[in-house]
Short mmCIF file of C-alpha atoms in Angstrom, two decimals:
data_model
loop_
_atom_site.label_atom_id
_atom_site.label_comp_id
_atom_site.label_asym_id
_atom_site.label_seq_id
_atom_site.Cartn_x
_atom_site.Cartn_y
_atom_site.Cartn_z
CA MET H 1 0.14 0.11 0.06
CA LYS H 2 3.13 2.62 1.13
CA ASN H 3 4.21 1.41 -2.67
CA LEU H 4 1.17 2.16 -4.13
CA THR H 5 1.04 5.56 -2.45
CA ALA H 6 4.69 6.83 -2.87
CA LEU H 7 3.90 5.67 -6.61
CA LEU H 8 1.25 7.87 -7.46
CA LEU H 9 2.55 10.78 -5.37
CA LEU H 10 5.72 10.25 -8.37
CA LEU H 11 3.74 9.51 -12.01
CA SER H 12 1.76 13.60 -9.85
CA LEU H 13 4.39 15.29 -9.07
CA SER H 14 6.21 14.38 -12.61
CA PHE H 15 2.72 15.56 -14.18
CA GLY H 16 2.90 18.65 -12.86
CA ALA H 17 6.14 19.07 -14.19
CA VAL H 18 5.66 18.27 -17.86
CA ALA H 19 2.25 19.93 -17.77
CA SER H 20 4.53 23.26 -16.00
CA GLU H 21 6.68 23.42 -19.49
CA GLY H 22 3.22 23.84 -21.14
CA ILE H 23 2.79 27.06 -22.10
CA LYS H 24 -0.24 29.20 -20.15
CA LEU H 25 -2.17 31.54 -21.95
CA GLN H 26 -3.73 34.14 -21.46
CA GLU H 27 -6.85 34.99 -20.86
CA ALA H 28 -8.91 37.99 -23.11
CA SER H 29 -11.45 39.87 -21.68
CA ILE H 30 -14.80 39.37 -24.19
CA ASP H 31 -17.64 41.71 -23.39
CA LEU H 32 -19.82 41.04 -26.84
CA SER H 33 -22.48 43.46 -25.23
CA ASN H 34 -19.31 46.19 -25.38
CA ASN H 35 -20.11 47.72 -29.14
CA ASP H 36 -17.41 50.34 -28.49
CA SER H 37 -14.59 47.31 -28.10
CA LEU H 38 -16.50 45.94 -31.13
CA GLN H 39 -16.45 49.60 -33.05
CA ARG H 40 -12.47 49.86 -32.04
CA GLY H 41 -11.73 46.19 -32.99
CA ALA H 42 -13.77 46.33 -36.60
CA LYS H 43 -11.56 49.22 -36.97
CA HIS H 44 -7.84 47.42 -35.93
CA PHE H 45 -9.21 44.74 -38.05
CA VAL H 46 -9.27 47.16 -41.04
CA THR H 47 -6.44 48.83 -40.26
CA TYR H 48 -3.76 45.77 -39.72
CA CYS H 49 -5.64 42.94 -40.48
CA LEU H 50 -8.23 43.34 -44.26
CA GLY H 51 -4.58 43.87 -45.85
CA CYS H 52 -3.92 39.85 -46.07
CA HIS H 53 -7.29 38.42 -43.82
CA SER H 54 -10.44 38.37 -45.09
CA ILE H 55 -13.81 37.97 -43.30
CA LYS H 56 -16.27 37.33 -45.83
CA HIS H 57 -19.15 35.68 -44.45
CA ILE H 58 -19.88 39.34 -42.80
CA ARG H 59 -20.78 42.69 -44.36
CA TYR H 60 -20.00 46.05 -43.28
CA LEU H 61 -23.99 46.61 -42.91
CA ARG H 62 -24.41 44.34 -40.61
CA ILE H 63 -21.94 45.21 -38.14
CA ALA H 64 -22.97 48.82 -38.27
CA LEU H 65 -26.69 47.48 -37.40
CA ASP H 66 -24.85 44.89 -34.16
CA ILE H 67 -23.13 47.67 -32.83
CA ASP H 68 -26.53 50.18 -33.11
CA VAL H 69 -23.52 52.89 -35.40
CA ASP H 70 -24.97 54.78 -37.57
CA PRO H 71 -23.96 52.85 -41.54
CA LYS H 72 -22.09 56.51 -43.00
CA LYS H 73 -20.19 56.08 -39.61
CA VAL H 74 -18.91 52.82 -40.77
CA LEU H 75 -18.04 53.66 -43.60
CA LYS H 76 -15.92 56.85 -42.15
CA ASP H 77 -14.69 55.34 -39.88
CA ILE H 78 -14.62 52.15 -40.47
CA ALA H 79 -14.49 50.37 -43.46
CA PRO H 80 -11.51 50.97 -46.47
CA GLU H 81 -11.76 54.27 -48.72
CA GLY H 82 -14.36 53.14 -51.44
CA ALA H 83 -16.25 50.86 -50.51
CA ASN H 84 -20.31 50.11 -49.86
CA ILE H 85 -21.98 49.33 -47.15
CA TYR H 86 -23.55 46.35 -48.51
CA ASP H 87 -19.89 44.95 -49.02
CA GLN H 88 -18.09 41.23 -47.70
CA MET H 89 -14.99 42.40 -45.76
CA HIS H 90 -12.77 40.96 -48.35
CA SER H 91 -9.00 41.96 -48.75
CA ALA H 92 -6.97 43.21 -51.02
CA MET H 93 -4.54 40.65 -51.32
CA ASN H 94 -5.16 37.95 -54.20
CA GLY H 95 -4.49 34.69 -54.17
CA HIS H 96 -1.61 34.17 -56.00
CA ASP H 97 1.03 37.38 -53.92
CA ALA H 98 0.09 35.73 -51.37
CA GLU H 99 1.72 32.47 -52.50
CA LYS H 100 4.52 34.38 -53.50
CA TRP H 101 5.69 36.55 -50.58
CA PHE H 102 4.76 34.59 -47.67
CA GLY H 103 5.17 30.70 -48.93
CA THR H 104 0.47 30.09 -48.56
CA GLN H 105 -2.59 32.09 -48.85
CA PRO H 106 -3.43 33.64 -45.27
CA PRO H 107 -6.37 32.12 -45.02
CA ASP H 108 -10.42 33.87 -44.31
CA LEU H 109 -10.63 34.68 -40.85
CA SER H 110 -15.11 34.39 -40.01
CA LEU H 111 -14.51 31.39 -37.53
CA ILE H 112 -10.61 31.57 -36.95
CA ALA H 113 -12.32 32.59 -32.77
CA ARG H 114 -14.42 29.08 -33.02
CA SER H 115 -11.41 26.96 -34.33
CA ARG H 116 -8.97 28.83 -32.20
CA GLY H 117 -10.23 30.10 -29.16
CA ALA H 118 -10.53 33.94 -27.80
CA ASP H 119 -7.46 33.02 -25.44
CA TRP H 120 -5.11 31.79 -28.01
CA LEU H 121 -4.99 34.37 -30.33
CA TYR H 122 -5.51 37.36 -27.45
CA SER H 123 -1.92 35.37 -26.26
CA TYR H 124 -0.76 34.44 -30.07
CA LEU H 125 -0.83 38.65 -31.57
CA LYS H 126 0.75 39.23 -28.10
CA SER H 127 3.38 36.26 -28.37
CA TYR H 128 5.84 37.63 -31.31
CA TYR H 129 9.70 37.61 -30.52
CA ILE H 130 12.96 39.29 -32.35
CA ASP H 131 14.58 35.80 -34.19
CA PRO H 132 17.31 35.92 -36.65
CA LYS H 133 17.15 32.35 -38.10
CA SER H 134 13.62 33.22 -38.82
CA PRO H 135 13.11 34.62 -42.71
CA ARG H 136 10.69 37.20 -41.64
CA GLY H 137 12.88 37.91 -38.54
CA VAL H 138 10.21 37.10 -36.26
CA ASN H 139 8.56 34.11 -34.44
CA ASN H 140 6.38 33.18 -32.25
CA LEU H 141 5.82 31.51 -28.98
CA ILE H 142 2.59 30.60 -29.65
CA PHE H 143 2.82 29.32 -32.91
CA GLU H 144 6.76 28.49 -33.31
CA ASP H 145 7.49 28.61 -37.20
CA THR H 146 4.40 31.11 -37.94
CA ALA H 147 3.59 31.98 -41.18
CA MET H 148 2.95 35.83 -40.47
CA PRO H 149 4.53 38.51 -39.44
CA ASN H 150 3.89 40.65 -36.80
CA PRO H 151 1.50 43.23 -37.84
CA LEU H 152 1.24 44.92 -34.99
CA TRP H 153 5.04 45.64 -33.88
CA GLN H 154 4.98 49.18 -34.17
CA LEU H 155 2.27 49.01 -31.27
CA GLN H 156 4.00 46.44 -28.91
CA GLY H 157 7.88 46.82 -29.84
CA GLU H 158 10.52 44.06 -30.14
CA GLN H 159 9.94 41.78 -27.32
CA HIS H 160 12.92 38.66 -27.25
CA ALA H 161 13.18 35.29 -25.37
CA GLU H 162 15.05 34.57 -23.08
CA PRO H 163 15.41 31.45 -21.21
CA ARG H 164 14.26 30.91 -17.73
CA LYS H 165 14.59 27.42 -15.26
CA ASN H 166 11.05 27.09 -13.44
CA ILE H 167 11.10 25.44 -9.96
CA TRP H 168 11.36 22.30 -11.45
CA GLY H 169 15.02 22.58 -12.93
CA HIS H 170 12.94 22.96 -16.22
CA GLU H 171 13.79 25.13 -18.65
CA TYR H 172 11.14 27.87 -20.05
CA THR H 173 10.66 30.82 -22.78
CA ASN H 174 10.01 34.08 -21.41
CA LEU H 175 8.91 37.10 -23.18
CA VAL H 176 11.03 40.82 -22.17
CA LEU H 177 10.10 43.87 -24.43
CA LYS H 178 13.02 45.01 -24.95
CA GLU H 179 12.19 48.27 -27.56
CA PRO H 180 8.61 49.74 -26.66
CA GLY H 181 5.72 50.68 -29.17
CA THR H 182 3.87 53.49 -29.88
CA LEU H 183 1.67 52.14 -27.09
CA SER H 184 2.47 50.85 -23.65
CA GLU H 185 1.22 47.69 -22.49
CA GLY H 186 -1.80 48.42 -21.14
CA GLU H 187 -2.66 50.26 -23.88
CA PHE H 188 -1.53 47.30 -26.23
CA GLU H 189 -3.44 45.23 -24.00
CA ILE H 190 -6.81 46.87 -24.54
CA PHE H 191 -6.32 46.95 -28.23
CA VAL H 192 -5.55 43.38 -29.40
CA ASN H 193 -8.29 42.51 -26.40
CA ASP H 194 -11.01 44.38 -29.05
CA LEU H 195 -9.63 43.28 -31.67
CA VAL H 196 -10.11 39.64 -30.47
CA ASN H 197 -13.13 40.28 -29.08
CA PHE H 198 -14.70 41.80 -32.91
CA LEU H 199 -13.31 38.74 -34.09
CA VAL H 200 -15.00 36.26 -31.55
CA TYR H 201 -18.11 38.20 -32.99
CA VAL H 202 -17.83 37.83 -36.05
CA GLY H 203 -17.64 34.05 -35.78
CA GLU H 204 -20.96 34.04 -33.77
CA PRO H 205 -22.74 37.81 -34.65
CA VAL H 206 -25.79 36.14 -32.88
CA GLN H 207 -24.03 35.04 -30.00
CA LEU H 208 -26.08 37.32 -28.06
CA GLU H 209 -29.47 36.85 -29.29
CA ARG H 210 -29.05 32.78 -29.09
CA GLN H 211 -28.29 33.34 -25.20
CA ARG H 212 -31.28 35.45 -24.58
CA ILE H 213 -34.01 33.28 -26.54
CA GLY H 214 -32.61 30.23 -25.00
CA LYS H 215 -33.43 31.71 -21.55
CA TYR H 216 -36.90 31.54 -22.43
CA VAL H 217 -36.45 28.17 -24.79
CA LEU H 218 -35.69 26.55 -21.39
CA PHE H 219 -38.08 28.43 -19.40
CA PHE H 220 -40.65 26.63 -21.96
CA ILE H 221 -39.01 23.44 -21.78
CA LEU H 222 -39.02 23.75 -17.50
CA MET H 223 -42.48 24.80 -17.30
CA PHE H 224 -43.77 21.62 -20.33
CA ILE H 225 -41.84 19.54 -17.70
CA VAL H 226 -44.04 20.20 -14.88
CA LEU H 227 -47.11 20.21 -16.31
CA ALA H 228 -46.13 15.99 -17.55
CA TYR H 229 -45.58 15.52 -14.50
CA LEU H 230 -48.14 17.41 -12.78
CA LEU H 231 -50.77 15.05 -16.13
CA LYS H 232 -49.00 12.10 -15.37
CA LYS H 233 -50.30 11.55 -11.54
CA GLU H 234 -53.42 13.10 -13.32
CA TYR H 235 -53.71 9.88 -14.94
CA TRP H 236 -51.78 7.13 -13.12
CA LYS H 237 -54.03 8.05 -10.13
CA ASN H 238 -56.97 5.72 -10.81
CA ILE H 239 -55.64 3.07 -12.07
CA HIS H 240 -53.94 0.44 -9.68
#
C-alpha cells in the first residue's frame, strides 16, 4: 500500500512538472455587449489585418446594425476607402501574391475565434519575438515558425525571448520587451483585446440573441416538464 501511494505521488509530481512546461494562455476579456470595444476592434481589423485576411461571411451593414452605429459612420470610420455598406469584408490581396510573399495564402478569419479560441488569439498576438533565424525576422511563442509576420510590432515594440528555469529546473521561454512601441503595455493589451473581441463577434454575430432566446426556451422546457409530470400523476392516480 505504501509503495502504491509513493508511486501515485511520483506520477502526480511528474505530471505537474510536464504541465508546467506548457505555455499558459493569457485570458482575453470578451464582452460582446460592449459596442465601443467591437467598434474599435472592427477598425483595428480593417487597419492591420484586412490587407491580408478576409472575413467574408459578414458585411459592413451587419456590423453597423449589430453594434448600433450609423452605417455612414461605419463607412467613414471603419471600412476602407471606396467600400460599400453592403460589401463583404474581403482582403485586397490575391492568392498568387500571397503564395509568393508568404509561401501560403492567408486564411479567412471568419471562424478563427471559434476554431482557436479567444485566449489563444489574444496570447498569439502578444507573443511575437525577434528571431534572427526566421526568414521574417520574428517568431511566435504560441505558434512556432508561423508564416505571418507581426502586424502589430510598431504598436507593441520588439520582444526578445529569454530562457528561464522554473522551480522544477525545467527551462521555459520568457518574453521581454526590449524596444517599446507606440503604445504602452496597458494600451496594447486593450488594443489586442478589442481586436479579439471583434473576431469572437464575427464568429457568431447572433451569440447574444441566441443566449437571450435560450433562456426562454429553457423556461418553456421546464414548464412543459412540470405540466407533463402533473398530467402523468393525474392520469395514473386511479390506475392500480
